[in-house]
Short mmCIF file of C-alpha atoms and ligand atoms in Angstrom, two decimals:
data_model
loop_
_atom_site.label_atom_id
_atom_site.label_comp_id
_atom_site.label_asym_id
_atom_site.label_seq_id
_atom_site.Cartn_x
_atom_site.Cartn_y
_atom_site.Cartn_z
CA MET W 1 -22.83 -10.46 -1.19
CA THR W 2 -25.59 -8.11 -2.10
CA ALA W 3 -25.36 -6.34 -5.42
CA GLY W 4 -25.57 -2.54 -5.52
CA GLY W 5 -29.25 -2.42 -6.44
CA GLN W 6 -30.31 -4.40 -3.42
CA TRP W 7 -28.90 -2.25 -0.64
CA SER W 8 -31.20 -0.72 1.93
CA PRO W 9 -30.62 2.27 4.21
CA GLU W 10 -32.23 0.64 7.25
CA GLU W 11 -30.07 0.01 10.30
CA SER W 12 -31.46 -3.51 10.51
CA PHE W 13 -30.11 -4.15 7.01
CA ALA W 14 -26.58 -3.11 8.05
CA LEU W 15 -26.80 -5.38 11.07
CA GLN W 16 -27.96 -8.25 8.86
CA LEU W 17 -25.00 -7.71 6.53
CA ASP W 18 -22.71 -8.07 9.54
CA ARG W 19 -24.45 -11.27 10.62
CA ASP W 20 -24.01 -12.69 7.11
CA ASP W 21 -20.37 -11.61 6.89
CA ARG W 22 -18.10 -14.66 6.90
CA LEU W 23 -15.11 -12.50 7.83
CA ALA W 24 -16.87 -10.80 10.76
CA SER W 25 -14.80 -12.70 13.32
CA CYS W 26 -11.54 -11.26 11.93
CA ARG W 27 -12.33 -8.09 13.86
CA THR W 28 -11.54 -9.94 17.09
CA LEU W 29 -7.95 -10.41 15.87
CA PHE W 30 -7.31 -6.68 16.35
CA HIS W 31 -7.22 -4.15 19.14
CA ILE W 32 -9.87 -1.54 18.33
CA PRO W 33 -9.16 1.83 20.00
CA THR W 34 -11.86 2.83 22.48
CA ARG W 35 -13.51 6.03 23.64
CA ALA W 36 -13.46 7.22 27.24
CA ASP W 37 -16.54 5.06 27.98
CA GLY W 38 -14.85 1.93 26.67
CA GLN W 39 -16.88 1.73 23.44
CA PRO W 40 -14.85 1.14 20.27
CA VAL W 41 -14.35 4.12 17.97
CA VAL W 42 -15.27 3.82 14.30
CA TYR W 43 -11.80 3.46 12.86
CA PHE W 44 -11.76 4.28 9.15
CA CYS W 45 -8.10 5.21 9.05
CA GLY W 46 -6.50 1.89 8.13
CA ASN W 47 -5.25 3.54 4.95
CA SER W 48 -2.97 5.62 7.16
CA LEU W 49 -2.13 3.36 10.10
CA GLY W 50 -3.65 -0.09 10.35
CA LEU W 51 -4.74 -1.38 13.75
CA ALA W 52 -2.64 -3.61 15.99
CA PRO W 53 -3.07 -7.38 15.61
CA ARG W 54 -3.61 -8.93 19.03
CA THR W 55 -0.69 -11.32 18.52
CA ALA W 56 1.83 -8.57 17.70
CA ARG W 57 2.85 -7.85 21.28
CA ALA W 58 3.72 -11.47 22.11
CA LEU W 59 5.80 -11.81 18.95
CA VAL W 60 7.78 -8.65 19.77
CA GLU W 61 8.19 -9.75 23.38
CA ALA W 62 9.47 -13.16 22.27
CA GLU W 63 12.34 -11.46 20.48
CA VAL W 64 13.10 -9.14 23.40
CA SER W 65 13.13 -12.23 25.58
CA ALA W 66 15.48 -14.03 23.17
CA TRP W 67 17.84 -11.06 23.42
CA GLU W 68 17.66 -11.14 27.22
CA ARG W 69 18.22 -14.91 27.45
CA LEU W 70 20.62 -15.56 24.60
CA GLY W 71 22.38 -12.35 23.66
CA VAL W 72 24.31 -12.76 20.44
CA ASP W 73 23.42 -16.45 20.23
CA ALA W 74 19.84 -15.55 19.32
CA HIS W 75 21.14 -14.94 15.81
CA PHE W 76 21.38 -18.70 15.35
CA LYS W 77 19.29 -20.19 18.16
CA ASP W 78 15.69 -20.15 19.30
CA GLU W 79 12.64 -20.77 17.17
CA THR W 80 13.14 -17.78 14.92
CA PRO W 81 16.88 -17.19 14.50
CA TRP W 82 17.59 -13.56 13.71
CA TYR W 83 20.15 -14.42 11.05
CA SER W 84 17.44 -15.68 8.71
CA TYR W 85 14.50 -13.79 10.24
CA HIS W 86 13.59 -11.94 7.04
CA GLU W 87 13.20 -15.30 5.29
CA LEU W 88 10.09 -15.90 7.42
CA PHE W 89 8.31 -13.55 4.99
CA ARG W 90 9.53 -15.09 1.77
CA GLU W 91 6.35 -16.96 0.97
CA SER W 92 3.72 -14.82 2.66
CA GLY W 93 5.25 -11.57 1.36
CA ALA W 94 5.22 -12.98 -2.16
CA ARG W 95 1.60 -14.15 -1.87
CA LEU W 96 0.44 -10.64 -0.97
CA VAL W 97 1.66 -9.11 -4.21
CA GLY W 98 1.37 -12.07 -6.57
CA ALA W 99 5.09 -12.75 -6.74
CA LEU W 100 7.32 -15.81 -6.67
CA PRO W 101 9.12 -16.54 -3.42
CA GLY W 102 12.47 -14.81 -3.78
CA GLU W 103 11.03 -11.87 -5.72
CA VAL W 104 10.04 -10.15 -2.47
CA VAL W 105 12.05 -9.05 0.52
CA MET W 106 10.91 -7.11 3.55
CA MET W 107 13.43 -4.41 4.47
CA ASN W 108 13.94 -0.74 5.33
CA GLY W 109 11.21 1.86 4.80
CA LEU W 110 9.27 2.48 1.62
CA THR W 111 11.21 5.55 0.54
CA VAL W 112 14.54 3.86 1.21
CA ASN W 113 13.47 0.94 -0.96
CA LEU W 114 12.35 3.35 -3.66
CA HIS W 115 15.82 4.90 -3.64
CA LEU W 116 17.44 1.47 -3.88
CA MET W 117 15.20 0.55 -6.80
CA LEU W 118 15.84 3.87 -8.57
CA ALA W 119 19.59 3.31 -8.19
CA THR W 120 19.24 0.03 -10.07
CA PHE W 121 16.44 0.70 -12.52
CA TYR W 122 16.83 4.36 -13.38
CA ARG W 123 19.94 4.35 -15.58
CA PRO W 124 19.38 7.34 -17.84
CA THR W 125 21.08 7.70 -21.21
CA PRO W 126 21.05 10.89 -23.31
CA ALA W 127 18.20 9.46 -25.38
CA ARG W 128 16.25 7.72 -22.65
CA HIS W 129 16.39 9.85 -19.54
CA ARG W 130 12.84 10.55 -18.41
CA ILE W 131 10.77 9.22 -15.53
CA LEU W 132 7.00 9.19 -15.90
CA LEU W 133 5.23 9.85 -12.60
CA GLU W 134 1.55 10.47 -11.89
CA GLY W 135 0.37 13.96 -11.04
CA GLY W 136 -0.31 14.59 -7.36
CA ALA W 137 1.97 11.70 -6.42
CA PHE W 138 2.75 11.26 -2.74
CA PRO W 139 5.42 13.88 -1.99
CA SER W 140 8.09 11.41 -0.88
CA ASP W 141 7.94 9.66 -4.25
CA GLY W 142 8.38 12.97 -6.05
CA TYR W 143 11.32 13.91 -3.83
CA ALA W 144 13.00 10.55 -4.43
CA VAL W 145 12.51 10.71 -8.19
CA ARG W 146 13.70 14.31 -8.51
CA SER W 147 16.74 13.61 -6.37
CA HIS W 148 17.78 10.73 -8.64
CA ILE W 149 17.32 12.84 -11.73
CA GLY W 150 19.52 15.51 -10.14
CA HIS W 151 21.98 12.89 -8.94
CA HIS W 152 22.59 11.95 -12.58
CA GLY W 153 23.26 15.60 -13.39
CA LEU W 154 19.92 15.98 -15.18
CA ASP W 155 17.22 18.58 -14.85
CA PRO W 156 13.84 17.49 -13.44
CA THR W 157 12.02 20.04 -15.58
CA ARG W 158 13.27 18.11 -18.65
CA SER W 159 13.56 14.60 -17.33
CA LEU W 160 10.37 14.32 -15.30
CA LEU W 161 7.17 13.63 -17.21
CA VAL W 162 3.90 13.89 -15.30
CA ALA W 163 0.62 12.14 -16.13
CA ARG W 164 -2.12 14.48 -14.96
CA PRO W 165 -5.88 14.50 -14.77
CA ARG W 166 -7.54 16.56 -17.50
CA PRO W 167 -8.54 20.08 -16.48
CA GLY W 168 -11.55 19.96 -14.17
CA GLU W 169 -11.09 16.24 -13.46
CA ASP W 170 -9.64 14.50 -10.42
CA LEU W 171 -8.76 11.10 -11.84
CA ILE W 172 -6.03 10.21 -14.29
CA ARG W 173 -7.41 8.48 -17.36
CA LEU W 174 -5.71 5.27 -18.38
CA GLU W 175 -5.93 6.31 -22.02
CA ASP W 176 -3.98 9.48 -21.19
CA VAL W 177 -1.23 7.50 -19.43
CA GLU W 178 -1.05 5.16 -22.40
CA ALA W 179 -0.95 8.06 -24.84
CA LEU W 180 1.93 9.68 -22.94
CA ILE W 181 3.90 6.44 -23.06
CA GLU W 182 3.08 5.97 -26.75
CA ARG W 183 4.21 9.50 -27.51
CA HIS W 184 7.35 9.72 -25.33
CA GLY W 185 8.18 6.03 -24.88
CA ARG W 186 11.61 6.26 -26.45
CA GLU W 187 12.66 8.95 -23.97
CA ILE W 188 11.21 7.24 -20.91
CA ALA W 189 13.66 5.21 -18.83
CA LEU W 190 11.18 4.39 -16.09
CA VAL W 191 7.43 4.53 -15.60
CA LEU W 192 6.79 4.85 -11.88
CA MET W 193 3.23 5.10 -10.63
CA SER W 194 1.29 4.25 -7.54
CA GLY W 195 -0.94 1.19 -7.64
CA VAL W 196 -3.69 3.03 -5.77
CA HIS W 197 -3.54 6.83 -5.63
CA TYR W 198 -3.24 7.89 -1.99
CA LEU W 199 -5.50 10.92 -2.31
CA THR W 200 -8.21 9.91 -4.77
CA GLY W 201 -8.23 6.18 -4.06
CA GLN W 202 -8.04 5.48 -7.81
CA VAL W 203 -6.63 2.07 -8.72
CA PHE W 204 -4.41 2.26 -11.78
CA ASP W 205 -4.57 -0.57 -14.27
CA MET W 206 -1.11 -1.85 -13.47
CA GLU W 207 -1.30 -4.70 -15.94
CA ARG W 208 -2.09 -2.42 -18.88
CA ILE W 209 0.42 0.24 -17.84
CA ALA W 210 3.16 -2.36 -17.39
CA ALA W 211 2.40 -3.87 -20.80
CA VAL W 212 2.49 -0.56 -22.62
CA ALA W 213 5.65 0.55 -20.83
CA ARG W 214 7.46 -2.66 -21.62
CA ARG W 215 6.39 -2.52 -25.26
CA HIS W 216 8.22 0.80 -25.47
CA GLY W 217 11.32 -0.51 -23.76
CA CYS W 218 10.69 1.38 -20.51
CA ARG W 219 11.26 -0.07 -17.10
CA VAL W 220 8.12 -0.06 -14.97
CA GLY W 221 7.65 0.10 -11.21
CA PHE W 222 4.80 0.65 -8.78
CA ASP W 223 4.51 2.19 -5.36
CA LEU W 224 2.01 -0.10 -3.66
CA ALA W 225 1.68 1.80 -0.36
CA HIS W 226 -2.11 1.99 -0.75
CA ALA W 227 -2.50 -1.14 -2.84
CA VAL W 228 -0.89 -3.91 -0.82
CA GLY W 229 -3.36 -5.74 1.41
CA ASN W 230 -6.11 -3.74 -0.30
CA VAL W 231 -6.45 -4.89 -3.91
CA PRO W 232 -5.37 -8.07 -5.71
CA LEU W 233 -1.91 -7.86 -7.26
CA ARG W 234 -0.08 -10.10 -9.74
CA LEU W 235 3.29 -8.44 -10.06
CA HIS W 236 5.09 -11.45 -11.48
CA ASP W 237 2.58 -12.12 -14.25
CA TRP W 238 2.31 -8.44 -15.07
CA ALA W 239 6.10 -8.54 -15.60
CA VAL W 240 6.59 -5.44 -13.47
CA ASP W 241 10.29 -4.67 -12.96
CA LEU W 242 10.13 -3.35 -9.40
CA ALA W 243 7.70 -2.44 -6.66
CA VAL W 244 7.89 -1.01 -3.16
CA TRP W 245 5.37 -0.66 -0.35
CA CYS W 246 5.07 0.14 3.33
CA SER W 247 3.57 -2.21 5.89
CA TYR W 248 1.86 0.11 8.35
CA LYS W 249 -1.23 0.98 6.27
CA TYR W 250 -3.45 -1.93 5.18
CA LEU W 251 -0.83 -4.45 6.36
CA ASN W 252 -1.24 -3.46 10.02
CA ALA W 253 2.40 -4.08 10.95
CA GLY W 254 2.79 -1.00 13.14
CA PRO W 255 4.20 2.53 12.92
CA GLY W 256 7.24 2.73 10.67
CA ALA W 257 6.99 -1.02 10.05
CA VAL W 258 9.56 -2.74 7.87
CA ALA W 259 8.61 -2.18 4.24
CA GLY W 260 8.47 -4.41 1.19
CA CYS W 261 10.35 -4.58 -2.08
CA PHE W 262 9.73 -6.60 -5.24
CA VAL W 263 12.30 -7.28 -7.93
CA HIS W 264 11.17 -9.40 -10.86
CA GLU W 265 12.95 -12.72 -11.10
CA ARG W 266 14.51 -11.82 -14.47
CA HIS W 267 16.48 -9.09 -12.67
CA GLY W 268 16.99 -11.01 -9.44
CA ARG W 269 19.13 -13.50 -11.34
CA ASN W 270 21.26 -10.78 -12.87
CA ALA W 271 24.25 -10.29 -10.57
CA ALA W 272 25.67 -7.71 -12.96
CA LEU W 273 22.86 -5.20 -12.30
CA PRO W 274 24.27 -2.10 -10.64
CA ARG W 275 22.99 -1.53 -7.14
CA LEU W 276 23.80 0.16 -3.87
CA ALA W 277 25.27 -2.75 -1.98
CA GLY W 278 25.48 -3.85 1.64
CA TRP W 279 26.64 -7.01 3.35
CA TRP W 280 23.12 -8.36 3.93
CA GLY W 281 22.72 -8.60 0.17
CA THR W 282 25.33 -11.35 -0.04
CA ASP W 283 24.92 -15.10 0.26
CA PRO W 284 24.26 -15.90 3.93
CA GLU W 285 26.42 -19.04 3.68
CA SER W 286 29.57 -17.10 2.87
CA ARG W 287 28.70 -13.74 4.44
CA PHE W 288 30.92 -14.21 7.45
CA LEU W 289 33.95 -15.00 5.30
CA MET W 290 34.09 -11.20 5.14
CA GLN W 291 35.19 -11.10 1.49
CA PRO W 292 35.89 -7.64 0.11
CA GLU W 293 34.16 -8.36 -3.18
CA PHE W 294 30.36 -7.97 -3.26
CA VAL W 295 28.57 -10.96 -4.76
CA PRO W 296 24.80 -10.48 -4.53
CA ARG W 297 22.50 -13.21 -3.43
CA GLU W 298 19.92 -14.18 -6.05
CA GLY W 299 16.53 -12.52 -5.87
CA ALA W 300 15.25 -9.45 -4.06
CA ASP W 301 17.36 -10.49 -1.05
CA GLY W 302 20.38 -9.25 -3.00
CA TRP W 303 19.25 -5.63 -2.46
CA GLN W 304 19.35 -5.85 1.33
CA LEU W 305 21.81 -3.58 3.06
CA SER W 306 21.83 -4.17 6.79
CA ASN W 307 20.90 -6.85 9.23
CA PRO W 308 17.21 -6.31 9.87
CA PRO W 309 15.57 -4.61 12.88
CA ILE W 310 14.10 -7.71 14.52
CA PHE W 311 11.85 -5.89 17.02
CA SER W 312 10.28 -3.86 14.21
CA MET W 313 9.92 -6.90 12.02
CA ALA W 314 8.18 -9.10 14.56
CA PRO W 315 4.71 -7.49 14.12
CA LEU W 316 4.89 -8.37 10.42
CA ARG W 317 4.61 -12.01 11.42
CA ALA W 318 1.34 -11.25 13.20
CA SER W 319 0.09 -9.32 10.22
CA LEU W 320 1.02 -11.71 7.43
CA ALA W 321 -0.36 -14.68 9.35
CA ILE W 322 -3.76 -12.95 9.27
CA PHE W 323 -3.54 -12.27 5.54
CA ASP W 324 -2.50 -15.87 4.92
CA GLY W 325 -5.40 -17.13 7.01
CA VAL W 326 -8.04 -15.04 5.27
CA GLY W 327 -6.64 -14.77 1.74
CA MET W 328 -6.82 -11.72 -0.50
CA ASP W 329 -9.77 -13.08 -2.54
CA ALA W 330 -12.10 -13.27 0.46
CA LEU W 331 -10.85 -9.94 1.77
CA ARG W 332 -11.38 -8.25 -1.54
CA ALA W 333 -14.91 -9.64 -1.88
CA LYS W 334 -15.87 -8.16 1.48
CA SER W 335 -14.07 -4.92 0.69
CA VAL W 336 -16.02 -4.46 -2.54
CA ALA W 337 -19.27 -4.92 -0.63
CA LEU W 338 -18.29 -2.70 2.31
CA THR W 339 -17.15 0.20 0.14
CA GLY W 340 -20.06 -0.33 -2.27
CA TYR W 341 -22.45 0.00 0.66
CA LEU W 342 -20.68 3.16 1.79
CA GLN W 343 -21.00 4.62 -1.70
CA TYR W 344 -24.70 3.73 -1.77
CA LEU W 345 -25.36 5.49 1.54
CA ILE W 346 -23.33 8.56 0.56
CA ASP W 347 -25.26 8.79 -2.72
CA ARG W 348 -28.47 9.08 -0.69
CA ILE W 349 -27.26 12.24 1.02
CA SER W 350 -28.89 15.04 -0.86
CA GLY W 351 -27.37 18.42 -1.55
CA GLU W 352 -24.33 19.67 -3.37
CA ARG W 353 -21.96 19.89 -0.47
CA ILE W 354 -20.21 16.56 -0.86
CA GLU W 355 -18.87 14.66 -3.82
CA THR W 356 -17.00 11.36 -4.00
CA ILE W 357 -13.93 11.74 -6.17
CA THR W 358 -12.92 8.06 -6.07
CA PRO W 359 -13.96 6.04 -9.15
CA ARG W 360 -17.40 4.49 -8.92
CA GLU W 361 -16.51 1.12 -10.48
CA SER W 362 -15.27 -1.27 -7.81
CA ALA W 363 -12.46 -2.52 -10.08
CA ALA W 364 -11.03 0.99 -10.11
CA ARG W 365 -10.95 1.50 -6.35
CA GLY W 366 -9.94 -0.28 -3.15
CA CYS W 367 -11.36 0.26 0.36
CA GLN W 368 -11.06 4.00 0.37
CA LEU W 369 -13.53 6.62 -0.72
CA SER W 370 -12.28 10.18 -0.93
CA ILE W 371 -15.02 12.67 -0.25
CA ARG W 372 -14.67 16.28 -1.28
CA VAL W 373 -16.54 18.66 1.01
CA ARG W 374 -17.37 21.86 -0.83
CA ASP W 375 -17.41 24.25 2.08
CA ARG W 376 -16.36 24.16 5.71
CA ALA W 377 -14.75 20.74 5.34
CA ARG W 378 -13.18 21.06 8.75
CA ASP W 379 -16.63 21.35 10.36
CA VAL W 380 -17.54 17.98 8.89
CA LEU W 381 -14.32 16.53 10.20
CA LYS W 382 -15.14 17.98 13.64
CA ALA W 383 -18.61 16.47 13.60
CA LEU W 384 -17.17 13.06 12.78
CA THR W 385 -14.45 13.36 15.40
CA SER W 386 -16.92 14.43 18.08
CA GLU W 387 -18.82 11.18 17.45
CA ASP W 388 -15.61 9.15 17.65
CA VAL W 389 -15.26 8.41 13.97
CA VAL W 390 -11.60 8.40 12.96
CA VAL W 391 -11.03 9.48 9.36
CA ASP W 392 -8.28 11.34 7.64
CA PHE W 393 -8.34 14.85 6.27
CA ARG W 394 -6.20 16.21 3.45
CA ALA W 395 -6.30 19.97 3.11
CA PRO W 396 -8.06 21.79 1.73
CA ASP W 397 -11.20 19.71 1.30
CA VAL W 398 -10.79 15.93 1.06
CA ILE W 399 -11.88 13.46 3.72
CA ARG W 400 -10.52 9.98 3.14
CA VAL W 401 -12.65 7.18 4.53
CA ALA W 402 -11.34 3.64 4.46
CA PRO W 403 -13.58 0.84 5.71
CA VAL W 404 -11.14 -2.04 6.07
CA PRO W 405 -12.57 -5.53 5.51
CA LEU W 406 -10.44 -7.12 8.23
CA TYR W 407 -11.85 -5.12 11.10
CA ASN W 408 -14.63 -2.76 10.01
CA THR W 409 -18.33 -3.57 9.93
CA PHE W 410 -21.29 -2.66 7.76
CA HIS W 411 -22.93 -1.11 10.80
CA GLU W 412 -19.96 1.24 11.20
CA VAL W 413 -20.40 2.30 7.58
CA TRP W 414 -24.08 2.94 8.36
CA ARG W 415 -23.22 5.02 11.46
CA PHE W 416 -20.63 7.05 9.58
CA SER W 417 -23.06 7.81 6.77
CA GLY W 418 -25.69 8.94 9.25
CA ILE W 419 -23.32 11.48 10.78
CA LEU W 420 -22.23 12.66 7.35
CA GLY W 421 -25.86 13.01 6.26
CA ARG W 422 -26.83 14.97 9.38
CA THR W 423 -23.86 17.30 8.90
CA CYS W 424 -23.88 17.75 5.14
CA GLY W 425 -27.36 17.27 3.84
CA THR W 426 -30.64 15.61 4.47
CA ALA W 427 -30.44 11.86 4.23
CA THR W 428 -33.47 10.74 2.27
CA GLY W 429 -35.57 7.81 3.39
C1 PLP P 501 2.44 6.25 2.78
C2 PLP P 501 3.22 6.52 1.55
C3 PLP P 501 4.59 6.76 1.60
C4 PLP P 501 5.32 6.86 2.91
O1 PLP P 501 6.70 6.67 2.78
P1 PLP P 501 7.56 6.10 3.98
O2 PLP P 501 8.90 5.94 3.38
O3 PLP P 501 6.91 4.80 4.41
O4 PLP P 501 7.53 7.08 5.11
C5 PLP P 501 5.26 6.95 0.40
N1 PLP P 501 4.61 6.89 -0.80
C6 PLP P 501 3.28 6.65 -0.86
C7 PLP P 501 2.59 6.60 -2.19
C8 PLP P 501 2.55 6.48 0.31
O5 PLP P 501 1.23 6.29 0.24
#
């Protein structure tokens, strides 16, 4: 791939990048929404809802058909018996986040999984009662954390510690997170941060944060909603205690898709860990003995509550098959180029009206660039929308643009930048 210095603003250059792109054919694996005239829109919103894999419908219909043909027997018959359906994701789910098989289970929604993980891993004592969260965290994470603090009879104003950007800055400095942990480590029960910040697109150095947290005896967990399927992850090696993510953003598994949960193997083997229990967390061999006593299955599976929603889970098979076929390394290489090209073109737009708040180093960002528009941000959004570019707007002034390596092209990045330049400044050259 071309290094930053060798980009060119010519349309022909963008088209050449697409011709050279070894992942270009992945786009045909997805349904791309179209305009009234049948032309595909420029869809830069995969950070919010990923596009539908073409195979998803057939996989859902196969399970509806199994229900029609077999009724209850589909739990144990057919190619993909429902009883063990979640085990279909054991290996591929683990590969996505750099985990061992058994450390990952697909279940529930992200926030539900966060609650389950907090129930197990946030066990405050009078001395160690605080949760460290990043500033401007996704609201649901803040609600979940505050509700657990309150649930233990504690006061969020005392027990919640927030890592914030410095005044006048948008990004949270790693050194500031580390300093907070160094200073308050003995009071911190759990460090909980996102892997990639949903608003700024900043990637946090999860390895370093996990190491520092563990050195101070804190548990450490990550919300990977914007990280999974976007940046490389090695949760097992980083010795992270827990992680949760949703599957409808970069994983393309459909609206409200079944989410993911990681529990490090050292905890998965510990049956004595307190948890909110349900029958699907028990050993499948003995589950139907209907014993009153809860004995958790080893691994992340032991945190399951209910028998899984098969129709909602089926699209995950379509999605993870694509990730397995392409591999995160190849995806990431294209993503770095695609977003680097976007940054290059945005930098050429003159004027003060727009500013990228996402870090400039590719290691510190994923697909997404967050662009602050200094005045009349909604006009820019309107201009993009009127030319069938789908992006996401966060009031008051941030446009999030996510070129996704699985289905976006360099030419789309070029088109987007042209519209932005015409609306916001004068594109030079
Ligand atoms: C998208 C997102 C969520 C959404 O939570 P759901 O439970 O899936 O509705 C939560 N946290 C973060 C950081 C997110 O980016």
